[in-house]
CSV table of C-alpha atoms in Angstrom, one decimal:
chain,number,residue,atom,x,y,z
A,1,ASP,CA,81.4,77.3,136.8
A,2,SER,CA,83.2,80.1,138.9
A,3,LEU,CA,86.4,78.0,138.8
A,4,PHE,CA,86.2,77.8,135.0
A,5,LYS,CA,85.7,81.6,134.8
A,6,LYS,CA,88.7,82.1,137.1
A,7,LEU,CA,90.8,79.8,134.9
A,8,LEU,CA,89.7,81.7,131.7
A,9,ARG,CA,90.7,85.0,133.4
A,10,PHE,CA,94.1,83.5,134.3
A,11,LEU,CA,94.6,82.4,130.7
A,12,GLN,CA,93.6,85.8,129.4
A,13,ILE,CA,96.3,87.5,131.6
A,14,MET,CA,98.8,84.8,130.6
A,15,TYR,CA,98.2,84.9,126.9
A,16,SER,CA,97.2,88.5,126.2
A,17,ASN,CA,99.8,90.1,124.0
A,18,VAL,CA,100.5,93.5,122.5
A,19,ILE,CA,100.3,93.2,118.7
A,20,ARG,CA,103.3,94.8,117.0
A,21,GLN,CA,102.6,95.6,113.4
A,22,GLN,CA,106.0,96.6,112.0
A,23,ILE,CA,105.5,98.8,109.0
A,24,TYR,CA,108.7,99.3,107.1
A,25,ASN,CA,109.9,101.3,104.2
A,26,ASP,CA,113.5,101.6,103.0
A,27,PHE,CA,114.4,103.8,106.0
A,28,ASN,CA,112.1,103.5,108.9
A,29,HIS,CA,109.5,101.4,110.8
A,30,PHE,CA,106.7,102.3,113.2
A,31,VAL,CA,104.7,100.4,115.8
A,32,TYR,CA,100.9,100.3,116.3
A,33,SER,CA,99.6,98.5,119.4
A,34,GLU,CA,96.4,96.8,120.4
A,35,VAL,CA,95.7,94.0,122.9
A,36,ALA,CA,95.0,90.5,121.5
A,37,PHE,CA,94.0,87.4,123.5
A,38,GLY,CA,95.2,83.8,123.1
A,39,TYR,CA,98.8,84.1,121.8
A,40,LYS,CA,102.2,83.9,123.3
A,41,GLY,CA,105.0,85.7,121.5
A,42,LEU,CA,102.6,87.2,118.9
A,43,GLN,CA,104.0,89.3,116.1
A,44,ILE,CA,102.1,90.8,113.2
A,45,GLN,CA,104.5,92.1,110.6
A,46,LEU,CA,103.6,94.3,107.7
A,47,PHE,CA,106.4,95.3,105.3
A,48,TYR,CA,105.7,97.9,102.6
A,49,THR,CA,108.0,98.7,99.7
A,50,ALA,CA,108.8,102.5,99.7
A,51,GLY,CA,107.3,103.4,96.4
A,52,ASN,CA,104.6,101.0,95.1
A,53,LEU,CA,103.7,99.9,98.7
A,54,SER,CA,103.8,96.2,97.7
A,55,THR,CA,103.1,94.4,101.0
A,56,LEU,CA,104.5,91.5,102.9
A,57,PHE,CA,102.1,90.2,105.6
A,58,LYS,CA,103.2,87.7,108.3
A,59,VAL,CA,101.8,86.4,111.5
A,60,LYS,CA,104.2,84.8,114.0
A,61,TYR,CA,103.7,83.3,117.5
A,62,SER,CA,105.3,80.7,119.7
A,63,SER,CA,102.0,79.1,121.0
A,64,THR,CA,98.3,79.7,121.4
A,65,VAL,CA,95.9,79.0,124.2
A,66,THR,CA,94.2,76.2,122.1
A,67,GLU,CA,97.4,74.1,122.5
A,68,MET,CA,96.7,74.0,126.3
A,69,PHE,CA,92.8,74.1,126.3
A,70,ASP,CA,90.8,72.7,123.4
A,71,CYS,CA,87.7,74.7,124.3
A,72,VAL,CA,89.3,78.1,124.2
A,73,GLU,CA,90.0,79.9,120.9
A,74,PRO,CA,92.4,82.8,120.4
A,75,ASP,CA,91.3,86.0,118.8
A,76,ASP,CA,91.2,86.0,115.0
A,77,VAL,CA,94.0,88.6,114.7
A,78,GLU,CA,94.9,87.6,111.2
A,79,GLY,CA,91.3,87.9,110.0
A,80,LYS,CA,91.0,91.4,111.4
A,81,ILE,CA,94.2,92.6,109.7
A,82,ARG,CA,93.1,91.0,106.4
A,83,GLU,CA,89.9,93.2,106.6
A,84,ILE,CA,92.2,96.2,106.3
A,85,VAL,CA,95.1,95.0,104.1
A,86,PRO,CA,93.8,94.7,100.4
A,87,ALA,CA,94.3,91.5,98.4
A,88,GLY,CA,97.5,91.2,96.5
A,89,PHE,CA,99.9,91.0,99.4
A,90,THR,CA,102.4,88.2,99.8
A,91,CYS,CA,103.3,86.1,102.8
A,92,ASN,CA,106.5,84.8,101.2
A,93,THR,CA,109.8,86.7,102.0
A,94,ASP,CA,111.5,85.7,98.8
A,95,ASP,CA,108.6,87.0,96.7
A,96,PHE,CA,108.7,90.3,98.6
A,97,VAL,CA,112.5,90.6,98.0
A,98,SER,CA,111.8,90.2,94.3
A,99,LEU,CA,109.2,93.0,94.5
A,100,LEU,CA,111.8,95.2,96.2
A,101,GLU,CA,114.1,94.7,93.2
A,102,LYS,CA,111.4,96.1,90.9
A,103,GLU,CA,111.0,99.4,92.9
A,104,ALA,CA,113.1,101.2,90.3
A,105,ASN,CA,110.2,100.6,87.8
A,106,PHE,CA,107.7,102.5,90.0
A,107,LYS,CA,106.8,106.0,88.9
A,108,PRO,CA,104.5,108.5,90.6
A,109,PHE,CA,100.9,108.7,89.4
A,110,GLY,CA,99.2,111.6,87.9
A,111,THR,CA,100.4,115.1,87.0
A,112,LEU,CA,103.4,116.8,88.7
A,113,LEU,CA,102.2,120.0,90.5
A,114,HIS,CA,105.2,121.1,92.5
A,115,SER,CA,108.8,120.1,93.3
A,116,TYR,CA,110.8,121.3,96.3
A,117,THR,CA,113.9,120.5,98.3
A,118,VAL,CA,114.6,120.0,102.0
A,119,HIS,CA,118.0,120.2,103.6
A,120,SER,CA,119.1,117.3,105.7
A,121,GLU,CA,122.2,117.4,107.9
A,122,GLU,CA,122.9,113.7,107.1
A,123,ALA,CA,121.9,113.4,103.4
A,124,GLY,CA,122.2,117.0,102.1
A,125,GLU,CA,119.5,118.3,99.7
A,126,LEU,CA,116.6,115.9,99.3
A,127,THR,CA,114.1,116.3,96.5
A,128,TYR,CA,110.3,115.9,96.8
A,129,GLN,CA,107.5,116.0,94.3
A,130,ILE,CA,103.7,116.6,94.7
A,131,HIS,CA,101.5,114.9,92.1
A,132,LYS,CA,97.7,115.2,91.5
A,133,ALA,CA,96.0,111.9,90.5
A,134,ASN,CA,92.5,110.5,90.1
A,135,ILE,CA,91.1,107.1,90.2
A,136,THR,CA,91.3,106.6,86.4
A,137,CYS,CA,95.1,106.7,86.4
A,138,PRO,CA,96.3,103.2,85.4
A,139,GLY,CA,97.2,101.2,88.6
A,140,PHE,CA,96.3,104.0,90.9
A,141,GLN,CA,93.2,102.4,92.4
A,142,GLU,CA,95.2,99.4,93.6
A,143,TYR,CA,98.0,101.7,94.9
A,144,HIS,CA,95.4,103.8,96.8
A,145,GLU,CA,94.0,100.7,98.5
A,146,ARG,CA,97.4,100.0,99.9
A,147,LEU,CA,98.1,103.6,100.7
A,148,GLN,CA,95.0,104.2,102.7
A,149,THR,CA,95.8,101.3,105.1
A,150,PHE,CA,98.3,103.7,106.8
A,151,LEU,CA,95.3,105.8,108.0
A,152,MET,CA,94.3,102.8,110.1
A,153,TRP,CA,97.7,102.5,111.7
A,154,PHE,CA,98.2,106.1,112.5
A,155,ILE,CA,94.8,107.9,112.8
A,156,GLU,CA,92.4,106.6,115.5
A,157,THR,CA,89.1,107.6,114.0
A,158,ALA,CA,90.0,107.1,110.3
A,159,SER,CA,87.8,105.3,107.8
A,160,PHE,CA,88.1,104.4,104.1
A,161,ILE,CA,86.5,106.5,101.4
A,162,ASP,CA,84.5,105.5,98.3
A,163,ALA,CA,87.3,106.1,95.9
A,164,ASP,CA,85.1,105.1,92.9
A,165,ASP,CA,83.3,108.5,93.1
A,166,ASP,CA,84.9,110.7,90.3
A,167,ARG,CA,84.5,113.8,92.5
A,168,TRP,CA,87.6,112.8,94.5
A,169,ASP,CA,91.0,114.4,93.9
A,170,PHE,CA,94.1,112.8,95.2
A,171,PHE,CA,97.4,114.6,96.0
A,172,LEU,CA,100.5,112.6,96.6
A,173,VAL,CA,103.9,113.5,98.0
A,174,PHE,CA,107.0,111.5,97.0
A,175,GLU,CA,110.7,111.6,97.8
A,176,LYS,CA,112.8,111.3,94.7
A,177,TYR,CA,116.2,109.8,95.3
A,178,ASN,CA,119.0,107.8,93.6
A,179,LYS,CA,119.9,104.2,94.6
A,180,ASP,CA,122.6,102.2,92.8
A,181,GLY,CA,122.5,104.6,89.9
A,182,GLU,CA,118.7,104.4,89.5
A,183,THR,CA,116.0,106.9,90.3
A,184,HIS,CA,113.6,105.7,93.0
A,185,TYR,CA,110.5,107.3,94.6
A,186,ALA,CA,109.3,106.8,98.2
A,187,THR,CA,105.8,107.6,99.4
A,188,VAL,CA,105.8,110.5,101.9
A,189,GLY,CA,102.1,111.3,102.4
A,190,TYR,CA,98.9,112.2,100.7
A,191,MET,CA,95.6,114.2,100.8
A,192,THR,CA,92.1,113.4,99.5
A,193,VAL,CA,89.8,116.2,98.5
A,194,TYR,CA,86.1,115.9,97.6
A,195,ASN,CA,84.6,118.4,95.2
A,196,TYR,CA,81.1,119.4,96.4
A,197,TYR,CA,78.6,121.2,94.1
A,198,VAL,CA,77.7,124.8,94.9
A,199,TYR,CA,74.7,126.3,93.2
A,200,PRO,CA,74.5,127.3,90.4
A,201,ASP,CA,77.8,126.5,88.7
A,202,LYS,CA,80.6,126.3,91.3
A,203,THR,CA,82.4,123.6,93.3
A,204,ARG,CA,83.7,123.7,96.9
A,205,PRO,CA,86.7,121.4,97.4
A,206,ARG,CA,86.7,119.9,100.9
A,207,VAL,CA,89.8,118.3,102.4
A,208,SER,CA,88.8,114.9,103.7
A,209,GLN,CA,92.0,113.1,104.7
A,210,MET,CA,95.6,114.2,105.1
A,211,LEU,CA,98.6,112.1,106.3
A,212,ILE,CA,102.3,112.6,106.3
A,213,LEU,CA,104.0,109.3,107.3
A,214,PRO,CA,105.8,109.6,110.7
A,215,PRO,CA,109.4,109.4,109.3
A,216,PHE,CA,108.8,112.6,107.3
A,217,GLN,CA,106.8,114.6,109.9
A,218,GLY,CA,108.3,117.8,111.2
A,219,GLU,CA,110.1,118.6,107.9
A,220,GLY,CA,107.5,120.9,106.3
A,221,HIS,CA,105.9,118.4,103.9
A,222,GLY,CA,102.3,119.1,105.3
A,223,ALA,CA,102.7,122.8,104.6
A,224,GLN,CA,104.1,122.2,101.1
A,225,LEU,CA,101.2,119.8,100.3
A,226,LEU,CA,98.5,122.1,101.6
A,227,GLU,CA,100.0,125.1,99.8
A,228,ALA,CA,100.3,123.2,96.5
A,229,VAL,CA,96.7,122.1,96.8
A,230,HIS,CA,95.5,125.6,97.5
A,231,ARG,CA,97.4,127.0,94.5
A,232,PHE,CA,96.0,124.3,92.3
A,233,TYR,CA,92.3,125.1,93.2
A,234,CYS,CA,93.0,128.9,93.0
A,235,SER,CA,93.7,128.4,89.3
A,236,LEU,CA,90.2,127.0,88.7
A,237,PRO,CA,87.6,129.7,88.1
A,238,LYS,CA,84.7,127.4,89.1
A,239,VAL,CA,86.0,126.9,92.6
A,240,GLN,CA,84.0,128.9,95.3
A,241,ASP,CA,86.3,128.3,98.3
A,242,ILE,CA,88.3,125.5,99.9
A,243,THR,CA,87.2,123.9,103.2
A,244,ALA,CA,88.1,120.9,105.4
A,245,GLU,CA,85.9,118.2,106.9
A,246,ASP,CA,86.0,118.2,110.7
A,247,PRO,CA,89.6,119.5,110.9
A,248,SER,CA,91.8,118.6,113.8
A,249,GLU,CA,93.6,121.3,115.9
A,250,ASN,CA,96.9,120.5,114.2
A,251,TYR,CA,95.3,120.9,110.8
A,252,VAL,CA,93.8,124.3,111.7
A,253,LYS,CA,97.2,125.5,112.8
A,254,LEU,CA,98.8,124.2,109.6
A,255,ARG,CA,96.1,125.9,107.5
A,256,ASP,CA,96.6,129.2,109.4
A,257,TYR,CA,100.3,129.1,108.6
A,258,VAL,CA,99.7,128.4,104.9
A,259,LEU,CA,96.9,130.9,104.5
A,260,VAL,CA,98.9,133.7,106.2
A,261,LYS,CA,101.9,132.9,104.0
A,262,LEU,CA,99.6,133.2,100.9
A,263,CYS,CA,97.8,136.3,102.1
A,264,GLN,CA,100.7,138.4,103.4
A,265,GLY,CA,101.5,139.7,100.0
A,266,LEU,CA,97.9,140.9,99.2
A,267,PRO,CA,97.4,144.7,99.1
A,268,SER,CA,94.4,144.6,101.4
A,269,PHE,CA,96.5,142.8,104.1
A,270,ALA,CA,99.4,145.4,103.9
A,271,ALA,CA,100.8,146.4,107.3
A,272,ASP,CA,99.5,150.0,107.1
A,273,LYS,CA,95.9,148.7,106.6
A,274,LEU,CA,95.8,146.1,109.4
A,275,HIS,CA,95.3,148.6,112.3
A,276,LEU,CA,92.1,149.9,110.5
A,277,GLY,CA,90.4,146.6,111.3
A,278,PHE,CA,89.0,143.6,109.4
A,279,SER,CA,87.6,145.0,106.1
A,280,ALA,CA,85.4,144.0,103.2
A,281,ASP,CA,88.4,144.5,100.9
A,282,MET,CA,90.2,141.7,102.9
A,283,VAL,CA,87.3,139.4,102.6
A,284,ASN,CA,86.8,140.0,98.8
A,285,GLU,CA,90.5,139.8,97.9
A,286,ALA,CA,91.1,136.6,99.9
A,287,GLN,CA,88.0,135.1,98.3
A,288,ASP,CA,88.7,136.2,94.7
A,289,LYS,CA,92.4,135.5,94.5
A,290,LEU,CA,92.9,132.7,97.0
A,291,LYS,CA,89.5,131.0,97.4
A,292,ILE,CA,89.6,131.7,101.2
A,293,ASN,CA,86.3,132.2,102.9
A,294,LYS,CA,85.5,135.0,105.4
A,295,LYS,CA,86.0,132.9,108.5
A,296,HIS,CA,89.5,131.9,107.5
A,297,ALA,CA,90.4,135.4,106.2
A,298,ARG,CA,89.5,136.8,109.6
A,299,ARG,CA,92.0,134.5,111.3
A,300,VAL,CA,94.7,135.5,108.8
A,301,TYR,CA,94.0,139.2,109.5
A,302,GLU,CA,94.3,138.6,113.3
A,303,ILE,CA,97.7,136.8,112.9
A,304,LEU,CA,99.1,139.5,110.5
A,305,ARG,CA,97.8,142.3,112.8
A,306,LEU,CA,99.5,140.7,115.8
A,307,ARG,CA,102.8,140.6,113.8
A,308,ALA,CA,102.4,144.3,113.0
A,309,THR,CA,101.5,145.3,116.5
A,310,ASP,CA,103.9,146.5,119.2
A,311,MET,CA,102.5,144.6,122.1
A,312,SER,CA,104.7,146.5,124.5
A,313,ASP,CA,102.6,149.5,123.8
A,314,GLU,CA,99.7,149.2,126.2
A,315,GLU,CA,97.2,151.1,124.0
A,316,LYS,CA,98.0,149.1,120.9
A,317,ALA,CA,98.0,145.9,122.8
A,318,ARG,CA,94.6,146.8,124.3
A,319,GLU,CA,93.1,147.6,120.8
A,320,TYR,CA,94.4,144.2,119.5
A,321,ARG,CA,93.0,142.3,122.5
A,322,LEU,CA,89.5,143.8,122.1
A,323,GLU,CA,89.6,143.1,118.3
A,324,VAL,CA,90.2,139.4,118.8
A,325,LYS,CA,87.9,139.1,121.8
A,326,LYS,CA,85.1,140.7,119.7
A,327,ARG,CA,85.2,137.6,117.5
A,328,LEU,CA,85.7,135.2,120.4
A,329,PHE,CA,82.7,136.7,122.2
A,330,GLY,CA,80.3,135.4,119.5
A,331,PRO,CA,79.2,132.2,121.4
A,332,TYR,CA,78.8,134.2,124.7
A,333,ARG,CA,76.6,136.9,122.9
A,334,LYS,CA,74.4,134.0,121.7
A,335,ASN,CA,74.0,132.9,125.3
A,336,GLN,CA,72.9,136.4,126.3
A,337,ARG,CA,70.3,136.5,123.6
A,338,GLU,CA,69.0,133.1,124.8
A,339,LEU,CA,68.9,134.5,128.4
A,340,ALA,CA,66.8,137.5,127.2
A,341,LYS,CA,64.3,135.0,125.7
A,342,MET,CA,64.3,133.0,128.9
A,343,ARG,CA,63.4,136.0,131.0
A,344,LYS,CA,60.1,136.2,129.1
A,345,CYS,CA,59.0,132.5,129.5
A,346,LEU,CA,60.7,131.0,132.6
A,347,ARG,CA,59.7,131.0,136.2
A,348,PRO,CA,62.0,132.9,138.6
A,349,GLU,CA,63.6,129.8,140.1
A,350,GLU,CA,64.2,128.4,136.6
A,351,LEU,CA,65.7,131.6,135.4
A,352,VAL,CA,68.1,131.7,138.4
A,353,SER,CA,69.3,128.2,137.5
A,354,HIS,CA,70.1,129.3,133.9
A,355,MET,CA,71.7,132.6,134.9
A,356,ASN,CA,74.1,130.7,137.2
A,357,GLN,CA,75.2,128.6,134.2
A,358,MET,CA,75.8,131.9,132.2
A,359,ASP,CA,77.6,133.8,135.0
A,360,THR,CA,79.1,136.9,133.5
A,361,ARG,CA,82.3,136.6,135.5
A,362,THR,CA,82.8,133.1,134.4
A,363,GLN,CA,82.3,134.1,130.8
A,364,HIS,CA,84.9,136.8,131.1
A,365,GLU,CA,87.4,134.4,132.6
A,366,GLU,CA,86.7,131.8,129.8
A,367,LEU,CA,87.0,134.6,127.2
A,368,GLU,CA,90.4,135.7,128.5
A,369,LYS,CA,91.6,132.1,128.6
A,370,SER,CA,90.5,131.5,125.0
A,371,TYR,CA,92.2,134.8,124.0
A,372,GLN,CA,95.5,133.7,125.6
A,373,VAL,CA,95.4,130.3,123.8
A,374,VAL,CA,94.7,131.9,120.4
A,375,VAL,CA,97.5,134.4,120.8
A,376,GLU,CA,99.9,131.7,121.8
A,377,ASP,CA,99.0,129.8,118.6
A,378,TYR,CA,99.3,132.9,116.5
A,379,ARG,CA,102.8,133.6,117.9
A,380,ARG,CA,104.0,130.2,116.9
A,381,ILE,CA,102.8,130.8,113.4
A,382,ILE,CA,104.6,134.2,113.3
A,383,GLU,CA,107.8,132.6,114.5
A,384,ARG,CA,107.6,129.9,111.9
A,385,LEU,CA,107.0,132.5,109.2
A,386,ALA,CA,110.1,134.3,110.4
A,387,THR,CA,112.3,131.2,110.1
A,388,GLN,CA,111.0,130.6,106.6
A,389,ALA,CA,111.6,134.1,105.4
């Protein structure tokens, strides 16, 4: 029995492979890796057309462990991929080539919200469009089933949504380009937003998913998309505010940039008012005109105040530092309230244990560390705003 286990372990080492899913559009490919057992020379290939995302799915390998040992089965890699890739793909290269030839017939779904250009050193001015769609658009449901597979390749904790719910809004980014005299569109990225009900007659759009495909990242498409989505919902009187579901750090930084860009022209955020502190006028104007809640408006204020503050002036720098730390101190203040309650009900030895966990010096060190991280993030946003001016 032990010999058999050793043999299986040897085979696992010999035949374990790194899956390479090669996901192509007209210009680029990306690689996603996971360990699979039982194959030699394994390749999983996924080819997508740039616009319609028609899919070619192939599995290649030189041999499997079953060819050497009848009693050992390789992992069902193909079955796992089929659970993600929706029906309608082809396994035939010639069929896929014929689908490529039909790409000129593909047109973006939904309503055009925004167009913009990005300068490329190689290609010159490139044109992009942002469209809003919903699940009732003809052909969109099938397209979305193909589109959302990219989440699985590039976002570790991603999951599919129930797109049949009519409260979902979909925002799509496309590159518009010419090829052989014909207009083509390439999928760049997308965002899904769920419209929650707010009593008595409002809605709260919540961003659920957002993805810009790797070849297009770092070109400003995420900011263009988020700003277009904000402007769309700002035009709807029934919208209370706009939020995000479990946002990542990168999303928060992107949102800060977009909201500062939107708010910097509001009268309540004028440079001569920032040194007076965070005001009710800022909260109300951000809420009424841009559907920005108080928490997000506070961050906007801090970024704009940093931009307007001469940090080489010790007194002004100190005032700014205390203003930001006042917000950051919230969780520590909560700990102090809990400690006051503990003093009334805990035995001395228990109280000492909890006081050690809430050591004041440690709190101050953590607070300073948090402040430095926040200011560094704010500076990056200010620098980005300056380059876009």
